[in-house]
Coordinates of N, CA and C in Angstrom, one line a residue:
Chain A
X1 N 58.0 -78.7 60.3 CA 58.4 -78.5 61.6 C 58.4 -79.9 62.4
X2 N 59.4 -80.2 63.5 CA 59.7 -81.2 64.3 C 57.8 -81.1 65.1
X3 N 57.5 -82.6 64.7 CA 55.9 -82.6 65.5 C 56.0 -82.1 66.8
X4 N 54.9 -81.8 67.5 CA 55.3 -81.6 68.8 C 53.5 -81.8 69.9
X5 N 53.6 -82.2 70.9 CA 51.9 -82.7 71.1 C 51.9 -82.0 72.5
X6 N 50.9 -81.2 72.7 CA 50.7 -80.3 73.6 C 48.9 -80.6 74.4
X7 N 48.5 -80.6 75.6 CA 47.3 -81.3 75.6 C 46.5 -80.1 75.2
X8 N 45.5 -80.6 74.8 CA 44.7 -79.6 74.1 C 43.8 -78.5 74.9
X9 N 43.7 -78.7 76.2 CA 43.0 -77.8 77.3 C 43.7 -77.7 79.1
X10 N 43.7 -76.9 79.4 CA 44.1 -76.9 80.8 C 43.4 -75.8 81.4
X11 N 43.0 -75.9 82.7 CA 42.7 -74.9 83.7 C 44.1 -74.4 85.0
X12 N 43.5 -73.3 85.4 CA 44.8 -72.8 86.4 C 43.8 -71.8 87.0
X13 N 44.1 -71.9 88.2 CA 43.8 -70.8 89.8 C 44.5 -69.7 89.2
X14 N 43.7 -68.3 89.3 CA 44.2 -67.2 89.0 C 45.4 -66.8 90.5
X15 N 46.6 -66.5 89.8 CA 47.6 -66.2 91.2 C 48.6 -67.2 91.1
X16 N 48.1 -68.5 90.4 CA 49.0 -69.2 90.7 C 50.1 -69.8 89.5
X17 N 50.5 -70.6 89.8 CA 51.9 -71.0 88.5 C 51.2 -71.9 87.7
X18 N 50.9 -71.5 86.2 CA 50.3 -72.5 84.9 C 51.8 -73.0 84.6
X19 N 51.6 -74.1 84.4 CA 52.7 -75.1 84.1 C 52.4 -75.8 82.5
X20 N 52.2 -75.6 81.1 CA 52.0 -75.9 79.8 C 53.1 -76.6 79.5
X21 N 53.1 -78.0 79.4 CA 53.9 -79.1 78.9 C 54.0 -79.1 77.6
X22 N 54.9 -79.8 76.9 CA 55.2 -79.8 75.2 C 56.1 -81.1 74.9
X23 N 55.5 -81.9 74.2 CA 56.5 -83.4 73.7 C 57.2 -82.9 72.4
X24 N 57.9 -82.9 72.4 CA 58.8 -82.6 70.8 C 59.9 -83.9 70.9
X25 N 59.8 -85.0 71.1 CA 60.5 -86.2 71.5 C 61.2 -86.3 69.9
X26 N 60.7 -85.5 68.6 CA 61.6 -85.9 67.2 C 62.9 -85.0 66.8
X27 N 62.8 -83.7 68.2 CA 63.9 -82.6 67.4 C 65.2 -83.2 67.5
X28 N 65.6 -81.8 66.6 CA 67.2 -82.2 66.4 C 68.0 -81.4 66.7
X29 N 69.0 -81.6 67.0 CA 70.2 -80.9 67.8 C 70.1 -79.5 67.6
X30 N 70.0 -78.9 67.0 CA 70.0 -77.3 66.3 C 68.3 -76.6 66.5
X31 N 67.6 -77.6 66.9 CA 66.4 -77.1 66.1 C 66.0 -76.1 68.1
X32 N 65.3 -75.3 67.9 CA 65.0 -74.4 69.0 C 63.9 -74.5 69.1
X33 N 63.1 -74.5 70.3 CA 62.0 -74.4 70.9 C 61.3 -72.9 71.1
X34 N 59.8 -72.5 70.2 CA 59.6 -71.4 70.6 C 57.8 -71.8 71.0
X35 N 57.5 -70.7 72.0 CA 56.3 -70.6 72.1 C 55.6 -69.6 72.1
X36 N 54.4 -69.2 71.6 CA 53.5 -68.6 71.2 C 52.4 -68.4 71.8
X37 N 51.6 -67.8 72.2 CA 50.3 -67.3 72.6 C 49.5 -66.7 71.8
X38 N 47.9 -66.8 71.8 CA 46.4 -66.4 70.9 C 45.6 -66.1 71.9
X39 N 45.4 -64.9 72.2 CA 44.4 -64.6 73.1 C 43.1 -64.1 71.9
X40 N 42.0 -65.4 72.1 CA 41.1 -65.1 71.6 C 41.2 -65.5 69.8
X41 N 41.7 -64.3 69.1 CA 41.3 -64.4 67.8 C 42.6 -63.3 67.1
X42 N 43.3 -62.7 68.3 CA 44.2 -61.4 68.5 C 45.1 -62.0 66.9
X43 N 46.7 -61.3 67.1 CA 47.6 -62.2 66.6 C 48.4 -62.8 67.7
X44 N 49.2 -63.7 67.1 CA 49.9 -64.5 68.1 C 50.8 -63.5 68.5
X45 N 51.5 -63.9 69.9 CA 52.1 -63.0 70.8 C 53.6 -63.8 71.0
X46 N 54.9 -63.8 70.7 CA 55.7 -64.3 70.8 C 56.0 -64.2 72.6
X47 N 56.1 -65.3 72.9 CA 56.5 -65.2 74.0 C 58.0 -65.6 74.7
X48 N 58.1 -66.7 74.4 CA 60.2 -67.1 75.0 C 60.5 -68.6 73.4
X49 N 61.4 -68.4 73.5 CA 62.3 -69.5 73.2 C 63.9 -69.8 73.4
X50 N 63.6 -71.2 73.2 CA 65.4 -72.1 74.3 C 65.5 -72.8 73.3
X51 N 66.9 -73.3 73.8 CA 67.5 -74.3 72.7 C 68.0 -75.2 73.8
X52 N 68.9 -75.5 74.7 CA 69.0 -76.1 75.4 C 69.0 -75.9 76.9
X53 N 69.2 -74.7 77.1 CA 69.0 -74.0 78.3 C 67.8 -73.7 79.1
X54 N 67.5 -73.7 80.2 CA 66.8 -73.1 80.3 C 66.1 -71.6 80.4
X55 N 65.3 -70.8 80.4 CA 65.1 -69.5 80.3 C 64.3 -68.6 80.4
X56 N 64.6 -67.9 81.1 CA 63.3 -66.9 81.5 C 63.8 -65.7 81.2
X57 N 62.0 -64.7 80.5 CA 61.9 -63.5 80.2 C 60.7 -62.7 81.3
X58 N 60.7 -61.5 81.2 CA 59.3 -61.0 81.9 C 57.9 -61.5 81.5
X59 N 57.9 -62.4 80.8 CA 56.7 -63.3 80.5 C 56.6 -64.3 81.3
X60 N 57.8 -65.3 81.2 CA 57.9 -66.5 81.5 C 59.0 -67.0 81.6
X61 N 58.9 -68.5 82.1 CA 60.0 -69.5 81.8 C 60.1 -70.8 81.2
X62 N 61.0 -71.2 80.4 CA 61.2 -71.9 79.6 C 62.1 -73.3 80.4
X63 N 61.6 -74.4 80.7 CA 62.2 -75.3 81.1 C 62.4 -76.2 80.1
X64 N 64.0 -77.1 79.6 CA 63.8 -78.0 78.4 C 64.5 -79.0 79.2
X65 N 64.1 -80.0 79.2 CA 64.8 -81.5 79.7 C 66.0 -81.7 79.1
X66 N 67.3 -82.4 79.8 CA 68.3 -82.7 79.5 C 68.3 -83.4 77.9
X67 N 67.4 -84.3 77.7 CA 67.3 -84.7 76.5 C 66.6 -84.3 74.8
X68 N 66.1 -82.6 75.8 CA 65.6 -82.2 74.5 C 64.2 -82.6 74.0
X69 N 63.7 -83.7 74.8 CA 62.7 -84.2 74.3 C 61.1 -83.8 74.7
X70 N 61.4 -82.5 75.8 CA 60.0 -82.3 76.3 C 60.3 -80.7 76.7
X71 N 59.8 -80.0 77.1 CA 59.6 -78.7 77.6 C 58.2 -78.4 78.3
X72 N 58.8 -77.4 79.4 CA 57.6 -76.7 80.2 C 57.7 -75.6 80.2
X73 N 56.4 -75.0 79.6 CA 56.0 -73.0 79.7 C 55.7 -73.3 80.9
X74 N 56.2 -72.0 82.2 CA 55.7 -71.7 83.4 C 55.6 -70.5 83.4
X75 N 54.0 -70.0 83.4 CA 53.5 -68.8 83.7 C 53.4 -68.4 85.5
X76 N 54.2 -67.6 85.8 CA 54.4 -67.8 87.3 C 53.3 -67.5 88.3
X77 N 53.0 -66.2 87.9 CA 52.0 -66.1 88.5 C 50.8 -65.1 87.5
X78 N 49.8 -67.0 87.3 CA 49.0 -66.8 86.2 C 47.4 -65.7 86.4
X79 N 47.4 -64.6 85.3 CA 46.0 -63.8 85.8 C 44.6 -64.0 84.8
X80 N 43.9 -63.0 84.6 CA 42.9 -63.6 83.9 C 43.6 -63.5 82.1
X81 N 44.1 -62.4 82.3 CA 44.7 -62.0 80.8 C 45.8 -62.6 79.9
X82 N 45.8 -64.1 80.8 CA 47.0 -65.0 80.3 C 45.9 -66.2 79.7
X83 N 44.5 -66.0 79.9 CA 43.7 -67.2 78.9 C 44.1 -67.0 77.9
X84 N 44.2 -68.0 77.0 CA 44.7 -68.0 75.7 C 45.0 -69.5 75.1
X85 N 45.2 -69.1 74.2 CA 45.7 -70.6 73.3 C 47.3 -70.2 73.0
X86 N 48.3 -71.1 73.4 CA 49.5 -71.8 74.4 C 50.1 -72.3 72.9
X87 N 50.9 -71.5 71.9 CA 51.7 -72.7 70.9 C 52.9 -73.1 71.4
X88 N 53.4 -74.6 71.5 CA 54.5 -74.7 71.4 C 55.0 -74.7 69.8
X89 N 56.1 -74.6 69.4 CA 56.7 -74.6 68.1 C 57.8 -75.3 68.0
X90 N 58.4 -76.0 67.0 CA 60.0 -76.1 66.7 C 60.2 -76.1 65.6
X91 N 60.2 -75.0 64.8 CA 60.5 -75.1 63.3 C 61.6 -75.4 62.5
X92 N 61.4 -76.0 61.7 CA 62.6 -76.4 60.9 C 63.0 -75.6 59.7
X93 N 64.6 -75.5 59.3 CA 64.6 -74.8 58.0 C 64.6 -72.7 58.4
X94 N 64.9 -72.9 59.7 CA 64.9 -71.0 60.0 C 66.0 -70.8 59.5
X95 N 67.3 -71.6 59.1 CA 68.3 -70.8 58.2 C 67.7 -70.4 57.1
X96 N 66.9 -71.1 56.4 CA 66.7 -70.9 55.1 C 66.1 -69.3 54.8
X97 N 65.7 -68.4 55.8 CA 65.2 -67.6 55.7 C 63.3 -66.9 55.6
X98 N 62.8 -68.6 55.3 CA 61.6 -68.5 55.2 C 60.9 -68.0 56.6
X99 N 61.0 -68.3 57.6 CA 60.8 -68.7 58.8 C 59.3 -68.9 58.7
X100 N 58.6 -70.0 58.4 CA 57.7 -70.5 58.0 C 57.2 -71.0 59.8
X101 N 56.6 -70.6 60.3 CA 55.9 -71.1 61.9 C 54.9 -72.2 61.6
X102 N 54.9 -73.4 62.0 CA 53.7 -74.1 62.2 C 53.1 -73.9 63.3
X103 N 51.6 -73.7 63.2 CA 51.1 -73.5 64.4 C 50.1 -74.6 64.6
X104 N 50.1 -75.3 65.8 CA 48.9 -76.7 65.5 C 47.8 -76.1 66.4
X105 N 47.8 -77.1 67.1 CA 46.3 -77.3 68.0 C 46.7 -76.1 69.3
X106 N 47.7 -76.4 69.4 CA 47.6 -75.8 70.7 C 47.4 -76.4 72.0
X107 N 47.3 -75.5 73.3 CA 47.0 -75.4 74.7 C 46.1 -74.8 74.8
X108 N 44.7 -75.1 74.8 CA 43.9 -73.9 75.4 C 43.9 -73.6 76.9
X109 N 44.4 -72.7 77.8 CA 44.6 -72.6 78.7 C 43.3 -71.2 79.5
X110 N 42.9 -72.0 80.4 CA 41.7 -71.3 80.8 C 42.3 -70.8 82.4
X111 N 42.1 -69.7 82.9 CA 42.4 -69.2 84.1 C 41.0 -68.3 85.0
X112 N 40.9 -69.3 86.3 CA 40.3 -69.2 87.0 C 39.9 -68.0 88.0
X113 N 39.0 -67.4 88.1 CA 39.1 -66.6 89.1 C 39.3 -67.2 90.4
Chain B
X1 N 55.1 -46.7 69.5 CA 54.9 -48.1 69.8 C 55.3 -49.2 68.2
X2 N 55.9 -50.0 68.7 CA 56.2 -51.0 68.0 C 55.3 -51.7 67.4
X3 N 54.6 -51.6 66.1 CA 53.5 -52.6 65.9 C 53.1 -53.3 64.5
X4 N 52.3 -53.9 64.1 CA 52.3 -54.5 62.9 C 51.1 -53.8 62.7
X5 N 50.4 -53.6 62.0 CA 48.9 -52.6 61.5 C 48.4 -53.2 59.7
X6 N 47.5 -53.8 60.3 CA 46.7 -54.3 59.1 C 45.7 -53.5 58.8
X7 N 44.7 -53.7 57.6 CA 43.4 -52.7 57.5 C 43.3 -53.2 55.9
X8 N 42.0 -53.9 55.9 CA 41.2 -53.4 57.1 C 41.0 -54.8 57.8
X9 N 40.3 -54.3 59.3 CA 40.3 -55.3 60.0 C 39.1 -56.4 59.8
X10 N 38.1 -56.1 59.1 CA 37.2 -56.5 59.1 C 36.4 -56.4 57.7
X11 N 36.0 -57.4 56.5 CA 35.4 -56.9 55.4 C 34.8 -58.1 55.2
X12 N 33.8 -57.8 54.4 CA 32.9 -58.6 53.7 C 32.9 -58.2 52.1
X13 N 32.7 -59.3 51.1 CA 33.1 -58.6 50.0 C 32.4 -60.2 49.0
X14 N 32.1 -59.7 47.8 CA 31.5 -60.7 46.7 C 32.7 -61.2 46.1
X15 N 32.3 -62.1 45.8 CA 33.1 -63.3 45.1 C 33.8 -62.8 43.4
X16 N 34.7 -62.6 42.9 CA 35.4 -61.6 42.0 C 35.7 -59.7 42.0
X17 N 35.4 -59.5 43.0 CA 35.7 -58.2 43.7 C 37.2 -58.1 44.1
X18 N 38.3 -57.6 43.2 CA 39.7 -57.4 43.5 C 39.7 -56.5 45.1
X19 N 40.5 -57.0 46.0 CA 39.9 -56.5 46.9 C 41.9 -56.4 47.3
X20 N 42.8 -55.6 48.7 CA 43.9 -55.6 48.9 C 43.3 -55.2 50.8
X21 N 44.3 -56.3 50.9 CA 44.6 -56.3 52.8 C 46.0 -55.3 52.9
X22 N 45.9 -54.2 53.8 CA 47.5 -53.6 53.4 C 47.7 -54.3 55.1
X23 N 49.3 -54.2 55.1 CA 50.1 -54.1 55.9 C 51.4 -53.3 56.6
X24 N 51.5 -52.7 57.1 CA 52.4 -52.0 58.1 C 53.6 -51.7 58.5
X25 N 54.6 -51.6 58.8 CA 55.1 -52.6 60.2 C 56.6 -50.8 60.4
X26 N 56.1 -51.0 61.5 CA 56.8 -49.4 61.9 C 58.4 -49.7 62.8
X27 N 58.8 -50.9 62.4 CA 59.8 -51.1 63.0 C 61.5 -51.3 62.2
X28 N 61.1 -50.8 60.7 CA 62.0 -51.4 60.0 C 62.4 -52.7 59.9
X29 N 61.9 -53.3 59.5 CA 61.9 -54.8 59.7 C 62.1 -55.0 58.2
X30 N 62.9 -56.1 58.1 CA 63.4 -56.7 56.6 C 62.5 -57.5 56.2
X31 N 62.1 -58.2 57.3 CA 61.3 -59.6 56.3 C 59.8 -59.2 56.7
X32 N 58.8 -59.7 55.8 CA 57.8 -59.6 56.5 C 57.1 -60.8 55.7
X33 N 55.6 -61.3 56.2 CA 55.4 -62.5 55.9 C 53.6 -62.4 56.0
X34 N 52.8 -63.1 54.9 CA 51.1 -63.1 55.5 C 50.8 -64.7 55.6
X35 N 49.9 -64.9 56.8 CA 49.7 -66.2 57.2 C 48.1 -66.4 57.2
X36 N 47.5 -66.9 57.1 CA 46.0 -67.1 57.1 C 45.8 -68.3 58.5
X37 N 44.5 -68.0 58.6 CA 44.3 -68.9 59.8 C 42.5 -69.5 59.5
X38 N 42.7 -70.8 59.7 CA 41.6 -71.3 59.4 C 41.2 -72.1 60.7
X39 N 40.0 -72.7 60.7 CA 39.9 -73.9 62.2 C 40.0 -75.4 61.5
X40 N 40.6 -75.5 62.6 CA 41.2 -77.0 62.5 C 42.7 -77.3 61.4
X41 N 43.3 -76.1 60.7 CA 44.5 -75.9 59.9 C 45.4 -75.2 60.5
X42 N 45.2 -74.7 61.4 CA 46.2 -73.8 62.2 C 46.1 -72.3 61.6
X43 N 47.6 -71.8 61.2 CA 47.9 -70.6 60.4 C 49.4 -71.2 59.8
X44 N 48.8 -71.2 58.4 CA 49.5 -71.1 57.2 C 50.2 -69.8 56.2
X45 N 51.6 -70.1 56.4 CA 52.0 -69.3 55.3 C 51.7 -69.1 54.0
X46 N 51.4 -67.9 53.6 CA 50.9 -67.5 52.0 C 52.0 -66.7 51.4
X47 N 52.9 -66.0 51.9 CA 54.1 -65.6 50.6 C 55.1 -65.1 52.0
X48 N 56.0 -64.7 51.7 CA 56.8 -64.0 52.7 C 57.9 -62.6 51.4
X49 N 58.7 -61.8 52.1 CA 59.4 -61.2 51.8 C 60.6 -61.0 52.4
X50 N 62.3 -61.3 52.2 CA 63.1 -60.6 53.1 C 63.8 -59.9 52.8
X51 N 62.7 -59.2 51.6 CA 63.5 -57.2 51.9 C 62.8 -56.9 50.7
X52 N 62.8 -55.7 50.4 CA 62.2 -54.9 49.5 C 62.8 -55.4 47.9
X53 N 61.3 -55.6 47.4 CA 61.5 -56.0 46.0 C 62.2 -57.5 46.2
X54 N 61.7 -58.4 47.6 CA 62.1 -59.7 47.1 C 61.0 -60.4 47.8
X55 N 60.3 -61.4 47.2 CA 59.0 -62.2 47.8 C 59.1 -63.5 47.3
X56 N 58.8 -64.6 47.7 CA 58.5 -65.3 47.6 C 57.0 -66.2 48.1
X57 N 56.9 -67.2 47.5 CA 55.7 -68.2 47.9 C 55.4 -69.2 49.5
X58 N 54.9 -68.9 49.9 CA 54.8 -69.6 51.1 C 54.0 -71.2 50.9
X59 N 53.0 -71.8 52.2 CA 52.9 -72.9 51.5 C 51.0 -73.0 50.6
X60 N 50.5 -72.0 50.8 CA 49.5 -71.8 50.1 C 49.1 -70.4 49.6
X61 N 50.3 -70.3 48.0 CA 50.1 -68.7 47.2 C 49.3 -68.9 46.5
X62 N 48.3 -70.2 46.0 CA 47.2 -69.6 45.5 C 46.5 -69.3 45.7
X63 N 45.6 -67.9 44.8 CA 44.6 -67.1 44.3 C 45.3 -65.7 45.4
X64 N 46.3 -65.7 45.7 CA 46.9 -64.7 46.2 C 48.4 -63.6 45.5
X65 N 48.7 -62.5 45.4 CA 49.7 -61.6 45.2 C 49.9 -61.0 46.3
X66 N 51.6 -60.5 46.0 CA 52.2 -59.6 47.2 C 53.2 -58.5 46.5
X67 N 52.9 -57.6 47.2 CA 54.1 -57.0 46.7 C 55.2 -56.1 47.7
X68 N 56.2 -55.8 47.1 CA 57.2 -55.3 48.4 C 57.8 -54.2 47.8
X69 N 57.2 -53.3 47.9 CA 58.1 -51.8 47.2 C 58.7 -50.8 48.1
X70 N 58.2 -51.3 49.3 CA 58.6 -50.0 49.8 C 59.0 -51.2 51.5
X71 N 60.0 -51.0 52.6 CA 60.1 -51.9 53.2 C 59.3 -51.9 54.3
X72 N 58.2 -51.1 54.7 CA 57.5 -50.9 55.7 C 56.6 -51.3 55.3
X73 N 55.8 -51.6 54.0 CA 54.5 -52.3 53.3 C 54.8 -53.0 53.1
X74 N 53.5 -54.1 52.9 CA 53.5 -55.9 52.8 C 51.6 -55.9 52.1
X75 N 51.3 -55.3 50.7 CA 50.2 -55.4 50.8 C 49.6 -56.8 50.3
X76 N 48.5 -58.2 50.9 CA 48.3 -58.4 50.3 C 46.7 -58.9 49.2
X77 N 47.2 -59.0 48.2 CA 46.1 -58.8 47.3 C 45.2 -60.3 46.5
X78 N 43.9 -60.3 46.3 CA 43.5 -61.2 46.1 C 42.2 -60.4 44.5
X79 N 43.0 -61.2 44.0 CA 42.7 -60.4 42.6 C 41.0 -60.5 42.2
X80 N 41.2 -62.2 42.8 CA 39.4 -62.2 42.1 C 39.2 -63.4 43.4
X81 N 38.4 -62.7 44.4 CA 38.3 -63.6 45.6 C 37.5 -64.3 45.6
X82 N 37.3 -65.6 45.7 CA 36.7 -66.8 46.2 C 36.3 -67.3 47.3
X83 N 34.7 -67.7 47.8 CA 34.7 -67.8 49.0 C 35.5 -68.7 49.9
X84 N 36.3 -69.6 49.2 CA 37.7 -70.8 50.0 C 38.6 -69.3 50.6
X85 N 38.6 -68.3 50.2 CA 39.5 -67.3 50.9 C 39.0 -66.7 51.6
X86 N 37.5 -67.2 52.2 CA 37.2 -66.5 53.9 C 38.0 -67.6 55.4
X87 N 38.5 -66.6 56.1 CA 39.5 -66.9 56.8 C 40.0 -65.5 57.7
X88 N 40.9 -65.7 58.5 CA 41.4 -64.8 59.1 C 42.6 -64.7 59.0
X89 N 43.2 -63.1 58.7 CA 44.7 -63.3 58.0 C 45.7 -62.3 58.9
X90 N 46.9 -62.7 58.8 CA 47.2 -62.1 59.7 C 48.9 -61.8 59.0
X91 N 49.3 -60.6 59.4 CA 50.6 -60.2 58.7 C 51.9 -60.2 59.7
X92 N 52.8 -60.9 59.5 CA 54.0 -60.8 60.4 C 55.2 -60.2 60.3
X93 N 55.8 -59.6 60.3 CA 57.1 -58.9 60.6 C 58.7 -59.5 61.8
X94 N 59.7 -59.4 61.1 CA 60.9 -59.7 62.2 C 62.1 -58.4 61.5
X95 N 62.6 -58.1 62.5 CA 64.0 -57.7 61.6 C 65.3 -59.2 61.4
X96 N 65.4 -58.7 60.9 CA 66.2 -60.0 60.1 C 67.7 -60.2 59.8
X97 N 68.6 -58.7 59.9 CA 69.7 -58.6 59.6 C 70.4 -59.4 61.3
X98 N 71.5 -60.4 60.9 CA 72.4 -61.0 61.8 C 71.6 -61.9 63.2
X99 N 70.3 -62.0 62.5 CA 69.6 -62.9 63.7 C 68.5 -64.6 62.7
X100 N 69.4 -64.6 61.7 CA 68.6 -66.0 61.0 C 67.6 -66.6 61.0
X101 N 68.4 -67.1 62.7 CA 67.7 -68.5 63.1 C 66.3 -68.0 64.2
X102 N 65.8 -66.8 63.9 CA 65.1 -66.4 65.0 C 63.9 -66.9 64.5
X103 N 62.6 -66.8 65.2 CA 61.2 -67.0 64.9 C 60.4 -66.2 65.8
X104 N 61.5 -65.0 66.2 CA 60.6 -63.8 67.1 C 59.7 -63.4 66.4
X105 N 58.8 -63.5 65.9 CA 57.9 -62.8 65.1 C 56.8 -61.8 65.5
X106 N 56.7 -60.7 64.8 CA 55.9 -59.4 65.6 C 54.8 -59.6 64.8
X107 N 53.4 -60.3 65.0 CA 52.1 -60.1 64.3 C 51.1 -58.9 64.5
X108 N 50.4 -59.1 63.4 CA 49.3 -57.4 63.3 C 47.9 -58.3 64.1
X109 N 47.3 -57.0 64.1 CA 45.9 -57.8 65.0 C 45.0 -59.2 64.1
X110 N 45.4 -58.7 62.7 CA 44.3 -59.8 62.2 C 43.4 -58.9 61.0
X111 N 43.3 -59.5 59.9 CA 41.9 -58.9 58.8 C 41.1 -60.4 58.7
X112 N 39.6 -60.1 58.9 CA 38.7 -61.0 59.0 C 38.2 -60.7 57.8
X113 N 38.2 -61.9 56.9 CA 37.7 -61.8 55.6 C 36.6 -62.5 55.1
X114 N 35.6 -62.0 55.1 CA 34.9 -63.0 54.1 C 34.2 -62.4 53.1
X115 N 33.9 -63.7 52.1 CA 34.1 -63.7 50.7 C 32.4 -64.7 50.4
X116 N 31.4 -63.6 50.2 CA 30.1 -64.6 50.0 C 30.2 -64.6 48.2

């Protein structure tokens, strides 16, 4: 998968808008942005993914820079049950059928009362 | 409800004790896939399937088997377990017909294994 560096901890005001950055500065034209959530130890929770657009579902929104080289998860209005660990992804090779997910470090995102 | 269903969720078990994690998935889904999760490795693929009676190896299939007989089971099995195979594992599911390039993936809650 296209590396991608996400900071490893954040806090957020419960109520308010969590903003989770993502550098993926190596992808490639085809390759799509997805992100992921771990609350706790659960399984991961698919949350949105873009390719060049930006996007939003009843989760969230997906903002990707004109050049592809960065993205922002915005949790709009963040509660306690959105603590979790934050993946960004860009995997490579989803034609192939494998769909093989790298999952790294993460975002540990902590939400405040 | 839509879900992925592991079991068991929780075991403890001796070291050469054939032991089998089953998996679920109530959605008809074609492909399904088992990933392990370790600290500080992330979660790693261990075999996948995209469709009944077809499996392949992911990026760490040893001391592990899978099988796919039926398309709603994904069980899998660790013939003579080792304690390098305590970890937490987790089973994933997509449907797969005319959507390729997806990585929507539907995960089960998790089987916590360990292996003294």
């Amino acid at each position: 998968d296209a590396k991608t560096t996400q900071p490893p901890s954040m806090d957020c005001a419960e109520g308010r808008a969590a903003n989770l950055p993502c550098n993926h500065s190596t992808i490639s034209g085809n390759e799509y942005v997805y992100w992921y959530r771990q609350i706790h130890s659960q399984g991961p929770q698919y949350i949105i993914h873009g390719l060049k657009n930006n996007e939003t579902n009843e989760m969230a929104s997906l903002i990707i820079t004109e050049d592809r080289k960065s993205s922002t998860l915005i949790l709009p209005h963040a509660t306690l049950r959105d603590t979790a660990v934050y993946y960004c992804i860009v995997p490579k090779n989803m034609d192939t059928g494998r769909r093989a997910l790298t999952f790294g470090s993460g975002t540990r995102l902590q939400v405040q009362p | 409800e839509a879900q992925v269903t592991q079991n068991p969720r929780y075991l403890i078990t001796v070291t050469g004790k054939k032991l089998t994690v089953t998996c679920s998935q109530n959605m008809n889904h074609e492909y399904m896939s088992w990933y392990r999760q370790d600290p500080g490795l992330g979660l790693r693929q261990i075999y996948y399937s995209m469709n009944v009676e077809v499996t392949d190896k992911g990026d760490v299939p040893e001391g592990y088997k899978v099988s796919r007989k039926e398309k709603r089971n994904f069980p899998l099995i660790l013939e003579s377990p080792s304690p390098n195979q305590t970890s937490l594992y987790f089973c994933a599911s997509i449907h797969s017909t005319g959507r390729i390039n997806t990585g929507e993936l539907f995960f089960g809650e998790g089987s916590r294994l360990t292996v003294l």
